[in-house]
mmCIF file of C-alpha atoms and ligand atoms in Angstrom:
data_model
loop_
_atom_site.group_PDB
_atom_site.id
_atom_site.type_symbol
_atom_site.label_atom_id
_atom_site.label_comp_id
_atom_site.label_asym_id
_atom_site.label_seq_id
_atom_site.Cartn_x
_atom_site.Cartn_y
_atom_site.Cartn_z
ATOM 1 C CA PRO C 1 97.639 58.576 78.384
ATOM 2 C CA PRO C 2 100.717 58.044 76.700
ATOM 3 C CA ARG C 3 102.790 61.495 74.868
ATOM 4 C CA PRO C 4 104.485 60.947 72.052
ATOM 5 C CA PRO C 5 108.921 61.385 73.004
ATOM 6 C CA SER C 6 109.910 64.571 72.191
ATOM 7 C CA SER C 7 112.029 65.809 68.959
ATOM 8 C CA ASN C 8 115.319 66.833 70.439
ATOM 9 C CA PRO C 9 114.467 70.728 71.911
ATOM 10 C CA LEU C 10 117.486 71.875 70.186
ATOM 11 C CA LYS C 11 115.738 70.698 66.697
ATOM 12 C CA ARG C 12 112.599 72.222 67.728
ATOM 13 C CA LYS C 13 114.140 75.805 68.201
ATOM 14 C CA PHE C 14 112.753 78.297 65.667
ATOM 15 C CA ALA C 15 114.854 78.136 62.697
ATOM 16 C CA LEU C 16 115.219 80.995 59.954
ATOM 17 C CA GLU C 17 116.960 80.625 56.626
ATOM 18 C CA GLY C 18 120.449 80.800 56.787
ATOM 19 C CA SER C 19 120.304 81.265 60.228
ATOM 20 C CA GLU C 20 123.211 79.076 62.655
ATOM 21 C CA ASN C 21 119.585 77.800 64.381
ATOM 22 C CA ALA C 22 119.207 76.468 60.901
ATOM 23 C CA VAL C 23 122.179 74.970 61.054
ATOM 24 C CA ALA C 24 122.544 73.453 64.359
ATOM 25 C CA ALA C 25 119.244 72.158 64.393
ATOM 26 C CA GLY C 26 119.949 70.113 61.499
ATOM 27 C CA ALA C 27 117.382 71.748 59.125
ATOM 28 C CA THR C 28 116.922 69.288 55.863
ATOM 29 C CA SER C 29 114.873 71.665 53.668
ATOM 30 C CA ASP C 30 113.503 75.210 52.653
ATOM 31 C CA SER C 31 110.250 75.482 53.696
ATOM 32 C CA GLY C 32 107.973 78.648 52.808
ATOM 33 C CA VAL C 33 104.363 78.663 53.775
ATOM 34 C CA LYS C 34 102.305 77.541 51.759
ATOM 35 C CA VAL C 35 99.079 79.759 51.090
ATOM 36 C CA VAL C 36 96.109 78.952 48.945
ATOM 37 C CA VAL C 37 92.887 80.965 48.220
ATOM 38 C CA ARG C 38 89.828 79.318 48.223
ATOM 39 C CA MET C 39 86.882 80.893 46.774
ATOM 40 C CA ARG C 40 83.691 79.049 47.846
ATOM 41 C CA PRO C 41 80.655 79.382 45.461
ATOM 42 C CA PRO C 42 77.794 82.014 45.708
ATOM 43 C CA LYS C 43 74.688 81.403 47.447
ATOM 44 C CA GLN C 44 71.479 81.517 45.739
ATOM 45 C CA ASP C 45 71.250 84.872 47.419
ATOM 46 C CA GLU C 46 74.654 85.586 46.174
ATOM 47 C CA GLU C 47 74.512 85.327 42.772
ATOM 48 C CA ASP C 48 73.632 88.731 41.247
ATOM 49 C CA GLY C 49 75.705 90.637 42.535
ATOM 50 C CA GLU C 50 79.431 91.336 40.398
ATOM 51 C CA MET C 51 82.457 89.126 41.850
ATOM 52 C CA THR C 52 84.319 91.426 44.555
ATOM 53 C CA VAL C 53 87.437 88.947 43.525
ATOM 54 C CA GLN C 54 88.539 88.096 40.233
ATOM 55 C CA LYS C 55 90.660 84.960 39.733
ATOM 56 C CA VAL C 56 93.117 86.198 37.252
ATOM 57 C CA SER C 57 95.914 83.706 36.808
ATOM 58 C CA CYS C 58 96.338 79.950 38.845
ATOM 59 C CA ASP C 59 97.702 82.202 41.972
ATOM 60 C CA SER C 60 96.419 85.354 41.560
ATOM 61 C CA VAL C 61 93.086 87.442 42.469
ATOM 62 C CA LEU C 62 92.751 91.062 41.386
ATOM 63 C CA ILE C 63 90.528 92.849 44.314
ATOM 64 C CA ASN C 64 90.019 96.563 44.516
ATOM 65 C CA GLY C 65 92.291 97.426 41.740
ATOM 66 C CA GLN C 66 95.442 95.446 43.605
ATOM 67 C CA THR C 67 96.651 91.916 42.260
ATOM 68 C CA PHE C 68 97.690 89.388 45.136
ATOM 69 C CA THR C 69 99.608 86.353 44.620
ATOM 70 C CA PHE C 70 99.777 83.051 46.799
ATOM 71 C CA ASP C 71 100.839 79.418 45.740
ATOM 72 C CA ALA C 72 97.424 78.771 44.340
ATOM 73 C CA VAL C 73 93.948 80.542 43.982
ATOM 74 C CA ALA C 74 91.172 77.524 43.846
ATOM 75 C CA ASP C 75 87.800 79.004 42.441
ATOM 76 C CA THR C 76 84.202 78.339 42.944
ATOM 77 C CA ALA C 77 84.935 74.892 40.346
ATOM 78 C CA ALA C 78 87.492 73.540 43.136
ATOM 79 C CA THR C 79 86.487 70.555 44.185
ATOM 80 C CA GLN C 80 87.506 68.734 47.557
ATOM 81 C CA LEU C 81 89.492 66.194 45.976
ATOM 82 C CA ASP C 82 91.905 69.293 44.203
ATOM 83 C CA ILE C 83 92.140 71.268 47.843
ATOM 84 C CA PHE C 84 93.616 67.746 48.688
ATOM 85 C CA GLU C 85 95.601 67.392 45.869
ATOM 86 C CA LEU C 86 97.275 70.767 46.439
ATOM 87 C CA VAL C 87 97.579 70.643 50.315
ATOM 88 C CA GLY C 88 96.792 67.492 51.648
ATOM 89 C CA ALA C 89 98.624 64.891 49.801
ATOM 90 C CA PRO C 90 101.598 66.898 50.450
ATOM 91 C CA LEU C 91 101.482 67.252 53.821
ATOM 92 C CA VAL C 92 101.300 63.555 54.468
ATOM 93 C CA GLU C 93 104.588 62.747 52.231
ATOM 94 C CA ASN C 94 105.746 65.957 54.272
ATOM 95 C CA CYS C 95 104.713 63.821 57.533
ATOM 96 C CA LEU C 96 105.619 60.516 56.576
ATOM 97 C CA ALA C 97 109.330 62.047 56.281
ATOM 98 C CA GLY C 98 109.532 63.103 59.112
ATOM 99 C CA PHE C 99 108.256 66.309 59.462
ATOM 100 C CA ASN C 100 105.709 67.809 61.612
ATOM 101 C CA SER C 101 102.902 69.175 59.167
ATOM 102 C CA SER C 102 99.897 71.493 59.181
ATOM 103 C CA ILE C 103 97.331 72.955 57.955
ATOM 104 C CA PHE C 104 95.153 75.898 59.056
ATOM 105 C CA ALA C 105 91.746 77.555 57.681
ATOM 106 C CA TYR C 106 91.314 81.182 57.654
ATOM 107 C CA GLY C 107 88.591 83.498 56.970
ATOM 108 C CA GLN C 108 85.263 85.161 57.756
ATOM 109 C CA THR C 109 82.491 82.945 59.079
ATOM 110 C CA GLY C 110 80.725 81.702 56.077
ATOM 111 C CA SER C 111 84.106 81.468 54.081
ATOM 112 C CA GLY C 112 84.265 77.601 53.756
ATOM 113 C CA LYS C 113 86.732 76.753 56.837
ATOM 114 C CA THR C 114 84.757 73.702 57.760
ATOM 115 C CA TYR C 115 83.628 72.836 54.797
ATOM 116 C CA THR C 116 87.265 72.662 53.764
ATOM 117 C CA MET C 117 88.940 70.809 56.738
ATOM 118 C CA TRP C 118 86.285 68.553 57.636
ATOM 119 C CA GLY C 119 83.174 68.841 54.435
ATOM 120 C CA PRO C 120 79.866 68.063 56.041
ATOM 121 C CA ALA C 121 79.199 66.062 58.910
ATOM 122 C CA HIS C 122 76.697 64.220 56.157
ATOM 123 C CA ALA C 123 79.294 63.238 54.286
ATOM 124 C CA LEU C 124 81.426 61.740 57.308
ATOM 125 C CA SER C 125 78.314 59.953 58.164
ATOM 126 C CA GLU C 126 78.183 58.347 55.096
ATOM 127 C CA ASP C 127 80.218 56.130 53.132
ATOM 128 C CA ILE C 128 83.802 57.827 53.646
ATOM 129 C CA LEU C 129 84.876 56.093 50.979
ATOM 130 C CA SER C 130 82.920 57.500 47.939
ATOM 131 C CA ASN C 131 81.285 60.987 49.251
ATOM 132 C CA GLU C 132 82.992 64.087 47.282
ATOM 133 C CA GLN C 133 82.167 66.274 49.979
ATOM 134 C CA LEU C 134 84.491 64.752 52.295
ATOM 135 C CA GLY C 135 86.953 67.420 53.406
ATOM 136 C CA LEU C 136 90.890 67.790 54.002
ATOM 137 C CA THR C 137 91.011 65.583 57.264
ATOM 138 C CA PRO C 138 89.139 62.365 56.326
ATOM 139 C CA ARG C 139 91.102 62.255 53.265
ATOM 140 C CA ILE C 140 93.979 62.743 54.467
ATOM 141 C CA LEU C 141 94.070 60.000 57.351
ATOM 142 C CA GLU C 142 92.609 58.090 54.423
ATOM 143 C CA ARG C 143 95.521 58.714 52.517
ATOM 144 C CA LEU C 144 98.183 58.626 55.169
ATOM 145 C CA PHE C 145 96.943 54.942 56.089
ATOM 146 C CA SER C 146 97.347 53.575 52.434
ATOM 147 C CA ARG C 147 100.658 55.374 52.518
ATOM 148 C CA ILE C 148 101.531 53.422 55.602
ATOM 149 C CA ASN C 149 100.849 50.320 54.674
ATOM 150 C CA GLU C 150 103.037 50.365 51.280
ATOM 151 C CA GLU C 151 105.560 51.495 53.208
ATOM 152 C CA GLU C 152 105.527 48.578 55.815
ATOM 153 C CA MET C 153 105.467 46.817 53.246
ATOM 154 C CA LYS C 154 108.222 48.130 51.299
ATOM 155 C CA HIS C 155 110.553 48.092 54.509
ATOM 156 C CA ALA C 156 109.119 44.520 55.669
ATOM 157 C CA GLU C 157 113.086 43.373 56.077
ATOM 158 C CA ARG C 158 113.780 46.459 58.355
ATOM 159 C CA GLN C 159 110.189 45.865 60.782
ATOM 160 C CA LEU C 160 109.391 49.321 60.037
ATOM 161 C CA LYS C 161 106.031 50.106 61.861
ATOM 162 C CA TYR C 162 104.163 52.822 62.478
ATOM 163 C CA GLN C 163 101.392 53.585 64.733
ATOM 164 C CA CYS C 164 98.984 57.175 64.752
ATOM 165 C CA ARG C 165 97.181 58.219 67.566
ATOM 166 C CA CYS C 166 94.721 61.488 67.489
ATOM 167 C CA SER C 167 93.047 64.220 69.534
ATOM 168 C CA PHE C 168 90.784 66.929 68.699
ATOM 169 C CA LEU C 169 90.257 70.087 70.272
ATOM 170 C CA GLU C 170 88.157 73.402 70.964
ATOM 171 C CA ILE C 171 89.936 76.568 72.335
ATOM 172 C CA TYR C 172 86.909 78.763 73.300
ATOM 173 C CA ASN C 173 87.084 81.942 74.955
ATOM 174 C CA GLU C 174 90.631 81.221 75.802
ATOM 175 C CA GLN C 175 89.754 77.459 77.337
ATOM 176 C CA ILE C 176 90.018 74.448 75.927
ATOM 177 C CA THR C 177 87.899 71.367 76.454
ATOM 178 C CA ASP C 178 88.918 68.256 74.880
ATOM 179 C CA LEU C 179 86.263 67.473 71.736
ATOM 180 C CA LEU C 180 86.770 63.401 72.744
ATOM 181 C CA ASP C 181 85.526 63.965 76.202
ATOM 182 C CA PRO C 182 83.471 67.454 77.163
ATOM 183 C CA ASN C 183 83.659 66.453 80.227
ATOM 184 C CA GLN C 184 87.253 67.614 80.443
ATOM 185 C CA LYS C 185 87.780 71.189 80.532
ATOM 186 C CA ASN C 186 89.688 74.018 80.913
ATOM 187 C CA LEU C 187 92.585 71.827 80.264
ATOM 188 C CA GLN C 188 95.988 73.602 80.359
ATOM 189 C CA ILE C 189 98.736 73.835 77.773
ATOM 190 C CA ARG C 190 102.420 72.493 79.187
ATOM 191 C CA GLU C 191 106.164 72.817 77.848
ATOM 192 C CA ASP C 192 108.463 70.541 79.231
ATOM 193 C CA ILE C 193 111.834 69.622 77.758
ATOM 194 C CA LYS C 194 111.130 65.986 76.981
ATOM 195 C CA SER C 195 107.905 66.361 75.721
ATOM 196 C CA GLY C 196 107.475 70.102 73.749
ATOM 197 C CA VAL C 197 104.388 71.661 74.103
ATOM 198 C CA TYR C 198 101.557 69.433 75.007
ATOM 199 C CA VAL C 199 98.147 69.577 76.196
ATOM 200 C CA ASP C 200 97.624 67.975 80.032
ATOM 201 C CA ASN C 201 94.768 65.171 80.448
ATOM 202 C CA LEU C 202 93.852 65.018 76.586
ATOM 203 C CA THR C 203 92.392 62.045 75.518
ATOM 204 C CA GLU C 204 94.495 60.486 71.955
ATOM 205 C CA GLU C 205 92.747 57.972 70.540
ATOM 206 C CA SER C 206 94.963 55.311 68.412
ATOM 207 C CA VAL C 207 93.061 55.038 65.091
ATOM 208 C CA SER C 208 94.367 52.479 62.040
ATOM 209 C CA THR C 209 91.173 52.712 60.057
ATOM 210 C CA MET C 210 88.812 55.004 58.440
ATOM 211 C CA LYS C 211 85.819 53.346 60.734
ATOM 212 C CA ASP C 212 88.134 54.477 63.525
ATOM 213 C CA VAL C 213 88.387 58.341 61.861
ATOM 214 C CA ARG C 214 85.039 58.722 60.572
ATOM 215 C CA HIS C 215 83.961 57.698 64.435
ATOM 216 C CA LEU C 216 86.221 60.216 66.138
ATOM 217 C CA LEU C 217 85.497 63.164 63.634
ATOM 218 C CA LEU C 218 81.676 62.597 63.885
ATOM 219 C CA LYS C 219 82.448 62.705 67.865
ATOM 220 C CA GLY C 220 84.355 65.656 67.941
ATOM 221 C CA LEU C 221 82.638 67.913 65.592
ATOM 222 C CA SER C 222 79.299 67.087 67.736
ATOM 223 C CA ASN C 223 80.432 67.960 70.833
ATOM 224 C CA ARG C 224 82.089 71.219 69.350
ATOM 225 C CA ARG C 225 80.818 74.529 70.668
ATOM 226 C CA THR C 226 78.541 76.352 68.422
ATOM 227 C CA GLY C 227 76.923 80.142 68.680
ATOM 228 C CA ALA C 228 74.517 82.207 66.603
ATOM 229 C CA THR C 229 75.043 84.878 65.295
ATOM 230 C CA SER C 230 73.555 87.781 62.600
ATOM 231 C CA ILE C 231 75.837 86.567 59.992
ATOM 232 C CA ASN C 232 75.690 83.040 60.064
ATOM 233 C CA ALA C 233 73.592 81.172 62.665
ATOM 234 C CA GLU C 234 75.542 78.295 62.241
ATOM 235 C CA SER C 235 79.068 79.650 62.587
ATOM 236 C CA SER C 236 81.765 78.339 64.744
ATOM 237 C CA ARG C 237 83.023 80.807 67.008
ATOM 238 C CA SER C 238 85.585 78.645 69.096
ATOM 239 C CA HIS C 239 89.073 77.048 67.072
ATOM 240 C CA SER C 240 88.817 73.267 66.461
ATOM 241 C CA VAL C 241 92.894 71.819 66.439
ATOM 242 C CA PHE C 242 92.674 67.839 65.684
ATOM 243 C CA THR C 243 95.916 66.640 65.811
ATOM 244 C CA CYS C 244 97.596 63.186 64.399
ATOM 245 C CA ILE C 245 100.643 62.037 65.843
ATOM 246 C CA ILE C 246 102.245 59.223 63.632
ATOM 247 C CA GLU C 247 105.217 57.345 65.545
ATOM 248 C CA SER C 248 107.606 54.878 63.160
ATOM 249 C CA ARG C 249 110.445 51.777 64.648
ATOM 250 C CA CYS C 250 112.590 50.652 62.211
ATOM 251 C CA LYS C 251 115.345 48.750 62.579
ATOM 252 C CA SER C 252 118.799 49.408 61.108
ATOM 253 C CA MET C 253 120.243 46.924 59.185
ATOM 254 C CA ALA C 254 123.882 47.554 59.512
ATOM 255 C CA ASP C 255 123.752 47.884 63.560
ATOM 256 C CA GLY C 256 120.095 45.878 64.070
ATOM 257 C CA LEU C 257 119.939 49.327 66.308
ATOM 258 C CA SER C 258 115.867 50.433 66.561
ATOM 259 C CA SER C 259 115.028 53.998 64.600
ATOM 260 C CA PHE C 260 112.623 56.192 66.179
ATOM 261 C CA LYS C 261 110.206 58.828 64.233
ATOM 262 C CA THR C 262 107.842 60.673 65.314
ATOM 263 C CA SER C 263 105.941 63.779 63.131
ATOM 264 C CA ARG C 264 102.288 65.113 63.713
ATOM 265 C CA ILE C 265 99.651 67.168 62.319
ATOM 266 C CA ASN C 266 97.782 69.547 63.175
ATOM 267 C CA LEU C 267 94.617 70.068 61.301
ATOM 268 C CA VAL C 268 93.358 73.878 62.906
ATOM 269 C CA ASP C 269 89.897 75.532 61.919
ATOM 270 C CA LEU C 270 90.271 78.637 62.843
ATOM 271 C CA ALA C 271 87.279 80.865 64.382
ATOM 272 C CA GLY C 272 85.411 83.497 62.180
ATOM 273 C CA SER C 273 88.506 86.154 61.450
ATOM 274 C CA GLU C 274 85.583 89.031 60.690
ATOM 275 C CA ARG C 275 85.742 92.034 63.162
ATOM 276 C CA GLN C 276 83.051 92.085 65.771
ATOM 277 C CA LYS C 277 81.703 95.101 65.014
ATOM 278 C CA LEU C 278 79.772 93.302 62.010
ATOM 279 C CA THR C 279 78.121 90.724 64.368
ATOM 280 C CA GLY C 280 76.320 92.858 66.638
ATOM 281 C CA ALA C 281 77.274 91.214 69.405
ATOM 282 C CA ALA C 282 76.920 92.423 72.789
ATOM 283 C CA GLY C 283 77.403 91.936 76.829
ATOM 284 C CA GLU C 284 78.836 87.878 76.803
ATOM 285 C CA ARG C 285 79.445 87.487 73.208
ATOM 286 C CA LEU C 286 81.643 90.517 73.198
ATOM 287 C CA LYS C 287 83.799 89.428 75.729
ATOM 288 C CA GLU C 288 83.744 86.486 74.217
ATOM 289 C CA ALA C 289 84.829 87.562 71.393
ATOM 290 C CA GLY C 290 87.229 89.804 73.038
ATOM 291 C CA ASN C 291 89.154 86.060 73.634
ATOM 292 C CA ILE C 292 88.764 84.221 70.315
ATOM 293 C CA ASN C 293 90.051 88.096 68.548
ATOM 294 C CA ARG C 294 92.846 87.655 71.735
ATOM 295 C CA SER C 295 93.952 84.378 69.516
ATOM 296 C CA LEU C 296 93.491 85.190 66.291
ATOM 297 C CA SER C 297 95.495 88.800 66.858
ATOM 298 C CA GLN C 298 98.080 87.047 68.592
ATOM 299 C CA LEU C 299 98.480 84.767 65.165
ATOM 300 C CA GLY C 300 98.384 87.521 63.234
ATOM 301 C CA ASN C 301 100.782 89.095 65.041
ATOM 302 C CA LEU C 302 102.676 86.210 65.072
ATOM 303 C CA ILE C 303 102.502 86.048 61.401
ATOM 304 C CA ASN C 304 103.442 89.385 60.879
ATOM 305 C CA ILE C 305 106.669 88.955 63.369
ATOM 306 C CA LEU C 306 107.663 86.071 61.872
ATOM 307 C CA ALA C 307 106.824 87.432 58.549
ATOM 308 C CA GLU C 308 109.437 90.787 59.309
ATOM 309 C CA VAL C 309 112.269 88.172 60.598
ATOM 310 C CA SER C 310 112.774 86.265 57.224
ATOM 311 C CA GLN C 311 112.501 89.350 55.241
ATOM 312 C CA THR C 312 115.112 91.305 57.547
ATOM 313 C CA GLY C 313 116.778 88.219 58.604
ATOM 314 C CA LYS C 314 116.808 90.156 62.302
ATOM 315 C CA GLN C 315 116.403 87.518 65.546
ATOM 316 C CA ARG C 316 113.237 89.033 67.860
ATOM 317 C CA HIS C 317 111.523 87.572 70.445
ATOM 318 C CA ILE C 318 108.445 85.437 69.158
ATOM 319 C CA PRO C 319 105.530 85.755 71.982
ATOM 320 C CA TYR C 320 104.001 82.306 71.047
ATOM 321 C CA ARG C 321 102.609 82.748 74.975
ATOM 322 C CA ASP C 322 100.335 85.612 74.717
ATOM 323 C CA SER C 323 97.416 83.537 73.247
ATOM 324 C CA LYS C 324 96.085 79.724 73.969
ATOM 325 C CA LEU C 325 96.378 79.200 70.629
ATOM 326 C CA THR C 326 99.593 80.224 69.595
ATOM 327 C CA PHE C 327 100.971 78.572 72.898
ATOM 328 C CA LEU C 328 99.579 75.073 71.383
ATOM 329 C CA LEU C 329 100.512 75.320 67.998
ATOM 330 C CA GLN C 330 103.924 77.258 68.748
ATOM 331 C CA GLU C 331 105.804 74.173 66.760
ATOM 332 C CA SER C 332 103.358 74.399 64.221
ATOM 333 C CA LEU C 333 104.251 77.842 63.187
ATOM 334 C CA GLY C 334 108.249 77.640 64.174
ATOM 335 C CA GLY C 335 111.455 76.147 62.921
ATOM 336 C CA ASN C 336 110.070 72.318 62.892
ATOM 337 C CA ALA C 337 107.142 72.545 60.855
ATOM 338 C CA LYS C 338 105.968 72.647 57.186
ATOM 339 C CA LEU C 339 102.889 74.905 57.380
ATOM 340 C CA ALA C 340 99.938 74.945 54.912
ATOM 341 C CA MET C 341 97.302 77.833 55.060
ATOM 342 C CA VAL C 342 93.681 77.364 52.827
ATOM 343 C CA CYS C 343 92.382 81.268 53.518
ATOM 344 C CA ALA C 344 88.647 80.914 52.778
ATOM 345 C CA ILE C 345 87.090 83.651 51.153
ATOM 346 C CA SER C 346 83.357 84.725 49.908
ATOM 347 C CA PRO C 347 82.414 85.682 46.752
ATOM 348 C CA ALA C 348 79.599 87.952 48.039
ATOM 349 C CA GLN C 349 79.843 92.117 47.792
ATOM 350 C CA SER C 350 78.648 92.031 51.424
ATOM 351 C CA CYS C 351 81.978 90.723 52.490
ATOM 352 C CA LYS C 352 84.214 92.746 50.009
ATOM 353 C CA SER C 353 85.939 94.495 52.516
ATOM 354 C CA GLU C 354 86.494 91.196 55.424
ATOM 355 C CA THR C 355 87.586 89.362 52.146
ATOM 356 C CA PHE C 356 90.492 92.295 51.326
ATOM 357 C CA SER C 357 92.058 91.792 54.908
ATOM 358 C CA THR C 358 92.031 87.847 54.740
ATOM 359 C CA LEU C 359 94.129 88.607 51.386
ATOM 360 C CA ARG C 360 96.539 90.993 53.173
ATOM 361 C CA PHE C 361 96.473 88.379 55.557
ATOM 362 C CA ALA C 362 97.500 85.527 53.451
ATOM 363 C CA GLN C 363 99.881 87.811 51.677
ATOM 364 C CA ARG C 364 101.855 88.403 55.295
ATOM 365 C CA ALA C 365 101.568 84.608 55.785
ATOM 366 C CA LYS C 366 103.266 83.900 52.297
ATOM 367 C CA ALA C 367 106.609 86.027 53.708
ATOM 368 C CA ILE C 368 107.013 83.752 55.996
ATOM 369 C CA LYS C 369 109.927 81.184 55.510
ATOM 370 C CA ASN C 370 110.879 78.711 57.810
ATOM 371 C CA LYS C 371 113.346 75.770 57.296
ATOM 372 C CA ALA C 372 111.878 72.374 58.528
ATOM 373 C CA VAL C 373 113.635 69.561 60.714
ATOM 374 C CA VAL C 374 112.855 66.060 61.092
ATOM 375 C CA ASN C 375 112.056 64.635 64.561
ATOM 376 C CA GLU C 376 114.723 61.687 64.903
ATOM 377 C CA GLU C 377 115.906 59.662 68.355
HETATM 378 P P1 ADP N 401 82.879 78.682 58.439
HETATM 379 O O1 ADP N 401 83.249 77.878 58.349
HETATM 380 O O2 ADP N 401 83.938 79.580 56.697
HETATM 381 O O3 ADP N 401 82.238 79.514 59.226
HETATM 382 P P2 ADP N 401 81.337 76.556 56.307
HETATM 383 O O4 ADP N 401 82.258 76.043 55.925
HETATM 384 O O5 ADP N 401 80.245 76.379 56.944
HETATM 385 O O6 ADP N 401 81.911 78.491 56.532
HETATM 386 O O7 ADP N 401 80.677 76.848 55.121
HETATM 387 C C1 ADP N 401 79.627 78.283 54.698
HETATM 388 C C2 ADP N 401 78.712 77.737 53.678
HETATM 389 O O8 ADP N 401 79.115 77.444 52.834
HETATM 390 C C3 ADP N 401 78.521 76.310 54.352
HETATM 391 O O9 ADP N 401 76.724 76.018 54.109
HETATM 392 C C4 ADP N 401 79.143 75.252 53.508
HETATM 393 O O10 ADP N 401 78.360 73.957 53.622
HETATM 394 C C5 ADP N 401 78.787 76.058 51.897
HETATM 395 N N1 ADP N 401 80.181 75.908 51.094
HETATM 396 C C6 ADP N 401 81.625 77.023 51.801
HETATM 397 N N2 ADP N 401 82.677 76.236 50.686
HETATM 398 C C7 ADP N 401 81.470 75.691 49.678
HETATM 399 C C8 ADP N 401 82.325 74.760 48.740
HETATM 400 N N3 ADP N 401 83.375 75.071 48.498
HETATM 401 N N4 ADP N 401 81.476 74.278 47.796
HETATM 402 C C9 ADP N 401 80.119 74.204 48.564
HETATM 403 N N5 ADP N 401 79.301 74.670 49.391
HETATM 404 C C10 ADP N 401 80.208 75.520 50.299
#
């Protein structure tokens, strides 16, 4: 499938607030990482215990006597629509303005990442427009299509036209599988000046209706690997990355020349962040866990480095290539990107130490300051 024309590589350079890179890259607006914490409702067997975390204001939580502040805290009453309004709707606007935009769901297994990103499978297979359990991804695509319609009508005299293509992949055991064509295993990440970072031979399907999106999501999700652990039999032990590439063409009224914009939305459901000793993994499972943790721990490392660079202003080597996940998503983690993290937590007492470490991760992510630039040619 054809790959999108890339942005100017200069513009893709990692750019920090106040740094020369940001200026050279034509940075247009400030952008930190937006961090939203979402606490899922307790399950029946969790209900009696005291809550491990308390929401103390619209953006703060208290745990172990320590207060953490984020962009927003969604408690157990928050609906899928609330989460969409917090992180999904702004992402669509960023993306239409030409920014690469991503949402990562981070948290331990069973904390609600998958529910947040896609929603339960039955919601996808039912009437997509009305099911209130639908997750962020279908809601984002639905809003994207309706906004594209509006924009095309508004700029009809300039012949504004959008095209969207989607891909869906899984990183499991440091190997990339195409979820839209699972025969395509062990795909390789490539990088060149023209195309930036991409996955060789990854299926990209054009989408223009919610029927297309629903079909594609159901196909991809059904091809995901799941592996039972003693924590949660349904746990996904892989990272899933859904990408939508949005291209627009538009004629200038002054000289009649066409301009071209491209941006990407990455929607990422990360593998469970729990420490492996909890799951009782052994043998092959433990090897897998090592690799899963490699991608996740590299993500953690990058977040630490980016946060440090933001705070000190000192340039440092950013080791994006040390794992598949960070290599693939380097453009979402670095300069030309708007990034949101939904950090999912469980209210259960038994999850307290994992909840604490998720909040610490979220706090470090919050310290990152990127400057995003528009992809325009
Ligand atoms: P993860 O992807 O983090 O392993 P899941 O998304 O599979 O976790 O969530 C674990 C369970 O909790 C699932 O049965 C899911 O439907 C349920 N769940 C998670 N978040 C919510 C929520 N906000 N409201 C209702 N049920 C939820």
